mmCIF file of C-alpha atoms and ligand atoms in Angstrom:
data_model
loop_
_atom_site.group_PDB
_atom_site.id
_atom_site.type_symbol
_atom_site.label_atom_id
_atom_site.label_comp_id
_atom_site.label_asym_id
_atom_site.label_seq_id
_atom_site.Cartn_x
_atom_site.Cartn_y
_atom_site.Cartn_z
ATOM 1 C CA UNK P 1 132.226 -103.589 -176.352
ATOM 2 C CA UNK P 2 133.780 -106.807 -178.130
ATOM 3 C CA UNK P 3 133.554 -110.171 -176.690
ATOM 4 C CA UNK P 4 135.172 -113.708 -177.900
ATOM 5 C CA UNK P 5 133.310 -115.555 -175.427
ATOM 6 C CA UNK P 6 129.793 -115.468 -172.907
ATOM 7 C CA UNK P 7 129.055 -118.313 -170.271
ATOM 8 C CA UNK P 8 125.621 -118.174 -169.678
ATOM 9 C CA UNK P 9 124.718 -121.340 -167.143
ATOM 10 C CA UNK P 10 127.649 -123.541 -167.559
ATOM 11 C CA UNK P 11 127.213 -122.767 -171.507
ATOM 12 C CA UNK P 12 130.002 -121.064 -173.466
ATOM 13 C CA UNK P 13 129.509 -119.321 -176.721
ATOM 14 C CA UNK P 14 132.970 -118.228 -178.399
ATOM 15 C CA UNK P 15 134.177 -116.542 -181.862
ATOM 16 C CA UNK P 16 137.188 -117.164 -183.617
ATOM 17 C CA UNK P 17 138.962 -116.855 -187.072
ATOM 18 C CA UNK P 18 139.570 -120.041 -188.458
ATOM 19 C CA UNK P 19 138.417 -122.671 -190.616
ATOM 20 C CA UNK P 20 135.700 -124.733 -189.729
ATOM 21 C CA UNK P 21 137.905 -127.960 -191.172
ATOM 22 C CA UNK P 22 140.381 -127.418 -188.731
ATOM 23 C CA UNK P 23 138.831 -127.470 -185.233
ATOM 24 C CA UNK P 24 140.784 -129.968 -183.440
ATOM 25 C CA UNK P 25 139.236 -130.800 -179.893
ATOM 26 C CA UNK P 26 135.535 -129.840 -181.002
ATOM 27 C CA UNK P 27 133.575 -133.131 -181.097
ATOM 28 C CA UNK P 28 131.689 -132.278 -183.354
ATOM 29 C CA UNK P 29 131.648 -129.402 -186.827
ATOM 30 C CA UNK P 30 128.989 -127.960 -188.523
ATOM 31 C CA UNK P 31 128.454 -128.390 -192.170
ATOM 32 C CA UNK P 32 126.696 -125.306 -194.126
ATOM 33 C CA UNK P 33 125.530 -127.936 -196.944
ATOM 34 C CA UNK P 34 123.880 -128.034 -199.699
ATOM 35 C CA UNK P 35 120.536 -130.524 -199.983
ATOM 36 C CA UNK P 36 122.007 -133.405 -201.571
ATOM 37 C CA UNK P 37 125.044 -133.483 -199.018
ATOM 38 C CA UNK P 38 127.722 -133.404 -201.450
ATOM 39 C CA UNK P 39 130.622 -131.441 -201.589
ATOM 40 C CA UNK P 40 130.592 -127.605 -202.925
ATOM 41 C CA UNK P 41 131.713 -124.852 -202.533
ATOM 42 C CA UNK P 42 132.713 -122.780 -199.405
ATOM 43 C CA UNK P 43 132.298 -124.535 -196.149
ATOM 44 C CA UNK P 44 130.589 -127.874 -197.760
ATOM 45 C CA UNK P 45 134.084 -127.879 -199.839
ATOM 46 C CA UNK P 46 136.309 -127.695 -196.872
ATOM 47 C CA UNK P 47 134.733 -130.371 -195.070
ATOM 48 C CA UNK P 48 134.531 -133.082 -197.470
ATOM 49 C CA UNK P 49 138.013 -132.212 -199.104
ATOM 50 C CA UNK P 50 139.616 -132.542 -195.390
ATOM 51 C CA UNK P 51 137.126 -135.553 -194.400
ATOM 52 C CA UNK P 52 137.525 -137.741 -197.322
ATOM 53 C CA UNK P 53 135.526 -139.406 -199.808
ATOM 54 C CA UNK P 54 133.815 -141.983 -197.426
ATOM 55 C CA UNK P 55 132.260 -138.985 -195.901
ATOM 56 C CA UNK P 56 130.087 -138.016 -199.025
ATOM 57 C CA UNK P 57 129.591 -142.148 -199.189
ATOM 58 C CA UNK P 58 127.797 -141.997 -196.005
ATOM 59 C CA UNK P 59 125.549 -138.643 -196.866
ATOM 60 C CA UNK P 60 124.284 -140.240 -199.829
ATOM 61 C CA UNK P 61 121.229 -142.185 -198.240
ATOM 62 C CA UNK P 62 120.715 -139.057 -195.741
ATOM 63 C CA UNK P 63 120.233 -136.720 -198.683
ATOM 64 C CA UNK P 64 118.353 -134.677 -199.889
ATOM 65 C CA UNK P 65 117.454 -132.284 -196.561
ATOM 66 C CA UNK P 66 115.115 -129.367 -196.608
ATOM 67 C CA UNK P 67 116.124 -126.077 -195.128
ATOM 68 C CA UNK P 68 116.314 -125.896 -191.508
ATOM 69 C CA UNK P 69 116.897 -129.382 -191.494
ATOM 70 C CA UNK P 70 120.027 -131.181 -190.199
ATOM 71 C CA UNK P 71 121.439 -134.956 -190.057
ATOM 72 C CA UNK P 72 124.865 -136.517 -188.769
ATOM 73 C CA UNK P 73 126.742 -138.614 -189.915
ATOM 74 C CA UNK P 74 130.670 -139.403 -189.194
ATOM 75 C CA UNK P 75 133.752 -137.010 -189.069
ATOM 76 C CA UNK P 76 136.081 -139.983 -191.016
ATOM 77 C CA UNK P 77 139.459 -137.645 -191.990
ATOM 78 C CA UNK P 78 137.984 -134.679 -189.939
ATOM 79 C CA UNK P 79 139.641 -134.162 -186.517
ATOM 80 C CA UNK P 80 136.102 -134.647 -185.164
ATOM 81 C CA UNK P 81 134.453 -137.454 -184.458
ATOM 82 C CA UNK P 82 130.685 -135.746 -186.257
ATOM 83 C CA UNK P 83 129.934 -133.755 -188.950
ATOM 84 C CA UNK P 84 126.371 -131.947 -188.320
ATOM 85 C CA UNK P 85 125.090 -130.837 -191.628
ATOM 86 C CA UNK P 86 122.551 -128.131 -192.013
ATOM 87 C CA UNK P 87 121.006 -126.853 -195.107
ATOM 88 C CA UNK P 88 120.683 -123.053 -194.686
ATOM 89 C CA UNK P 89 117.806 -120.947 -196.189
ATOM 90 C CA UNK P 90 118.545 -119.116 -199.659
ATOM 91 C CA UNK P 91 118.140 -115.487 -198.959
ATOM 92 C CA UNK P 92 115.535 -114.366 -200.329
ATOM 93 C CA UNK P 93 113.798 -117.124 -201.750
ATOM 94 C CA UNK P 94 113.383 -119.886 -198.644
ATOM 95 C CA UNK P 95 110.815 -118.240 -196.546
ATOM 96 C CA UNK P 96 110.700 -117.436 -193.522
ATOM 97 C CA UNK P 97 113.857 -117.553 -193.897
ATOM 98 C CA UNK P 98 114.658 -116.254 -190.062
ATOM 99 C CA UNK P 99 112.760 -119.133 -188.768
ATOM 100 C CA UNK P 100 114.323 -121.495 -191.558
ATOM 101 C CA UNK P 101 117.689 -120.460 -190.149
ATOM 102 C CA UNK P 102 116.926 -120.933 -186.617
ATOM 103 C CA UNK P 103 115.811 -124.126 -187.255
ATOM 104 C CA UNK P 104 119.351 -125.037 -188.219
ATOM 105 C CA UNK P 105 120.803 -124.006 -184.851
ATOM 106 C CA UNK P 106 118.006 -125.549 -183.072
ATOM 107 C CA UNK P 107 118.059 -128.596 -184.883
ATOM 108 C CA UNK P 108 121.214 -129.151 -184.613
ATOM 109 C CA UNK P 109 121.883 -128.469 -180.827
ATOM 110 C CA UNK P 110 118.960 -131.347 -180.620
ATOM 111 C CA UNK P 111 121.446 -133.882 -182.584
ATOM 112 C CA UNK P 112 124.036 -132.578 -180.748
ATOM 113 C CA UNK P 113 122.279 -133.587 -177.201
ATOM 114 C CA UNK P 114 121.114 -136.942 -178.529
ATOM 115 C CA UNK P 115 124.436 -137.852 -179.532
ATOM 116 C CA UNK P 116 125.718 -136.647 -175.715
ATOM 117 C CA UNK P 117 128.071 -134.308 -177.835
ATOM 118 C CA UNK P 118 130.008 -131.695 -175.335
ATOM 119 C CA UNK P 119 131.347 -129.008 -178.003
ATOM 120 C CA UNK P 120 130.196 -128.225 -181.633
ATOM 121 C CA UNK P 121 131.657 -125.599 -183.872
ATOM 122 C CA UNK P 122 129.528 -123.691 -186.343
ATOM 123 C CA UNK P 123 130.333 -121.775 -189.169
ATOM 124 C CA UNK P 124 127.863 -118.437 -190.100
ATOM 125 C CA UNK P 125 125.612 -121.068 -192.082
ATOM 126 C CA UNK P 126 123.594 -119.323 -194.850
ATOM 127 C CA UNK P 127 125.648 -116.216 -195.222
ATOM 128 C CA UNK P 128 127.904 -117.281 -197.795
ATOM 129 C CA UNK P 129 126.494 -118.379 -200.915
ATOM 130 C CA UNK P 130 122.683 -118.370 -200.011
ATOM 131 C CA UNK P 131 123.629 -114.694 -199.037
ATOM 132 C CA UNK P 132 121.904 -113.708 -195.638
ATOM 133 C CA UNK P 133 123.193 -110.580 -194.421
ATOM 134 C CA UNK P 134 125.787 -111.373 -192.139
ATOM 135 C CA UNK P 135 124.951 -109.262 -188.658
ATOM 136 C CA UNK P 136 121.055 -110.479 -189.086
ATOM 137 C CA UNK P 137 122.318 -113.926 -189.380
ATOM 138 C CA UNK P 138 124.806 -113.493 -186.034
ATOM 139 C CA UNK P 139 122.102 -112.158 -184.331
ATOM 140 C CA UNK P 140 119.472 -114.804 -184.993
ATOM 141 C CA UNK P 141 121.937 -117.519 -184.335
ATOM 142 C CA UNK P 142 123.197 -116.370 -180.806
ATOM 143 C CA UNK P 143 119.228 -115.382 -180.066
ATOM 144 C CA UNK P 144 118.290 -119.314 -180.680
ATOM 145 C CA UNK P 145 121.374 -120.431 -179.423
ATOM 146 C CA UNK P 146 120.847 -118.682 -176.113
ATOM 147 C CA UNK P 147 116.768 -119.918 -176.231
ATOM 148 C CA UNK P 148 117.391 -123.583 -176.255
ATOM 149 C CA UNK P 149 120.618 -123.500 -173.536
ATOM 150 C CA UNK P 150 117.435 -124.456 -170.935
ATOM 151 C CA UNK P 151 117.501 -127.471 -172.697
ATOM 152 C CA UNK P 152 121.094 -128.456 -172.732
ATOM 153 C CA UNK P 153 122.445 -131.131 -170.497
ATOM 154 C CA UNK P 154 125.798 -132.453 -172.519
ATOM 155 C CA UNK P 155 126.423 -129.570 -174.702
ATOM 156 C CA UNK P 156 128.751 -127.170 -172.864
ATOM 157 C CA UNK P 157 131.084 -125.601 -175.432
ATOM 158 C CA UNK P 158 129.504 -123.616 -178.725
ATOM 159 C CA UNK P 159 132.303 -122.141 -181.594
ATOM 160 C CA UNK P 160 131.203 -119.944 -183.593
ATOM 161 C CA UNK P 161 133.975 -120.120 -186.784
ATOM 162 C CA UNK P 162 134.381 -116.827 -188.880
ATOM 163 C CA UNK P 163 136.660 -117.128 -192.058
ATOM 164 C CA UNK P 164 136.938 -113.344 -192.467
ATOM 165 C CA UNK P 165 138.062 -110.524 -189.727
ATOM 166 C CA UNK P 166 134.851 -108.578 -190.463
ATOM 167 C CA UNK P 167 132.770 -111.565 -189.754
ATOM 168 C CA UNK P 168 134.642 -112.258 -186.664
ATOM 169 C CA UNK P 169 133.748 -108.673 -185.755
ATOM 170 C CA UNK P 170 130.672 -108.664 -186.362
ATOM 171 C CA UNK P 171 129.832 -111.817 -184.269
ATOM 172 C CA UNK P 172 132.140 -110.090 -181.376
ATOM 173 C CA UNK P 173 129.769 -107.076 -181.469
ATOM 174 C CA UNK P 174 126.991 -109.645 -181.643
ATOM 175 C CA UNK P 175 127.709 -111.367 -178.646
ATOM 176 C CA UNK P 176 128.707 -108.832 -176.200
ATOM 177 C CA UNK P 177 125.169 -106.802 -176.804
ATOM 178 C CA UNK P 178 123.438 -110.414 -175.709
ATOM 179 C CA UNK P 179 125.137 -109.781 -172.130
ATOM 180 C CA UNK P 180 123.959 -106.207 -171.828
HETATM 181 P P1 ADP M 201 125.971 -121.114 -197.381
HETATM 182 O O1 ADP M 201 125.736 -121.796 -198.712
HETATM 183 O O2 ADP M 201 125.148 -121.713 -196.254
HETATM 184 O O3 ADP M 201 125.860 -119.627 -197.480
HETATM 185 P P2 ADP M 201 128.908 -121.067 -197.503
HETATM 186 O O4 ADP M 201 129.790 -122.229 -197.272
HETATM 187 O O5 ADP M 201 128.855 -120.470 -198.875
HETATM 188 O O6 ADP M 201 127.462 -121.524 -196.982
HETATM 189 O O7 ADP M 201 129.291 -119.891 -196.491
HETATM 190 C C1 ADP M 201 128.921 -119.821 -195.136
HETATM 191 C C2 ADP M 201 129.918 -118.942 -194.396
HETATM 192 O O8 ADP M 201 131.098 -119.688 -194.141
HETATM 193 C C3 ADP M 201 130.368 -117.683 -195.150
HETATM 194 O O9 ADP M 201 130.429 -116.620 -194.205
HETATM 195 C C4 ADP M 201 131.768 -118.046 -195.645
HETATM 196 O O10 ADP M 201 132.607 -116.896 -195.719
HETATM 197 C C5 ADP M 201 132.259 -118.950 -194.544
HETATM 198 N N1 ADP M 201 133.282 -119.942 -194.916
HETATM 199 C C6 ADP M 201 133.676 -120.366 -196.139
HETATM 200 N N2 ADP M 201 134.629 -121.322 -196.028
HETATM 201 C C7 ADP M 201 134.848 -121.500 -194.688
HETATM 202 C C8 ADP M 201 135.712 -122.333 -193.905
HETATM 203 N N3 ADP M 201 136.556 -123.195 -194.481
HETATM 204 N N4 ADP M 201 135.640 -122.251 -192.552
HETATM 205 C C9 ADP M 201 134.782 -121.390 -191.948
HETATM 206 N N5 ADP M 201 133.936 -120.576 -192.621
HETATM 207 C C10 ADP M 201 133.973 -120.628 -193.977
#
């Protein structure tokens, strides 16, 4: 079985193909960055290309994070009013790097609720670049997601953004085994 989306009290969790940059109606994006908050490659690039310059201006002073770690700061060009940015575990070389990534997904869910955000979109943070195997990172990612939704009172809609068709399959598959 394949599923784009799960509701699990009041909480939706959905998967699409897109790019994280373009999420119109999503309050709030996920950054996968890099420690000092300045643009890079990959997701980090798309961001502060379609956000603007004022963006890395106000990451300056928030930088540098540790992994697991996230701060927010404006969405300026973005069509989203924040930009959450997380600094993913290396693979291989931030350890543990399971509880290092969960830590981004937690951490930022708790930003999320103390900014009264309602819907975030995250991209697969960590499995570009800092290589984590992609189907270990879905599965961590919906595990904590699905942990902390107890503890959610303004956060109701959670995108999961996949650049690639495998990816987006692989989070589909993901998500339908967490309803079984
Ligand atoms: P990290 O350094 O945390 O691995 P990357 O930005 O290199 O972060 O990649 C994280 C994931 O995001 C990868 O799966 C990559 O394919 C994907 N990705 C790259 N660009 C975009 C984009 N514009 N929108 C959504 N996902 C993207």
């Amino acid at each position: 079985m394949s599923a784009n989306k799960i509701t699990i009290s009041g909480v939706t969790i959905e998967c699409i193909q897109g790019d994280i940059a373009a999420q119109s109606g999503i309050a709030a994006v996920v950054n996968a960055a890099n420690a000092e908050l300045m643009i890079g490659g990959g997701v980090a690039g798309a961001i502060h290309r379609a956000a603007g310059p004022r963006l890395e201006e106000e990451c300056r002073p928030l930088a540098p994070i540790s992994p697991g770690e996230a701060v927010i700061t404006g969405g300026h060009n973005l069509p989203n009013r924040y930009v959450i940015h997380c600094l993913g575990p290396i693979y291989g070389i931030d350890k543990p790097e399971n509880l290092l990534l969960a830590n981004c997904y937690r951490n930022a869910l708790k930003l999320a609720e103390e900014h009264r955000i309602e819907s975030i979109a995250f991209p697969a943070i960590s499995t570009g670049a800092f290589g984590y195997p992609i189907s270990d990172a879905a599965e961590l990612a919906f595990r904590t997601i699905v942990e902390d939704i107890p503890k959610l009172k303004f956060v109701k809609t959670i995108r999961f953004v996949l650049f690639s068709a495998s990816d987006l399959k692989v989070h589909q598959e993901t998500l339908s085994r967490m309803i079984e």
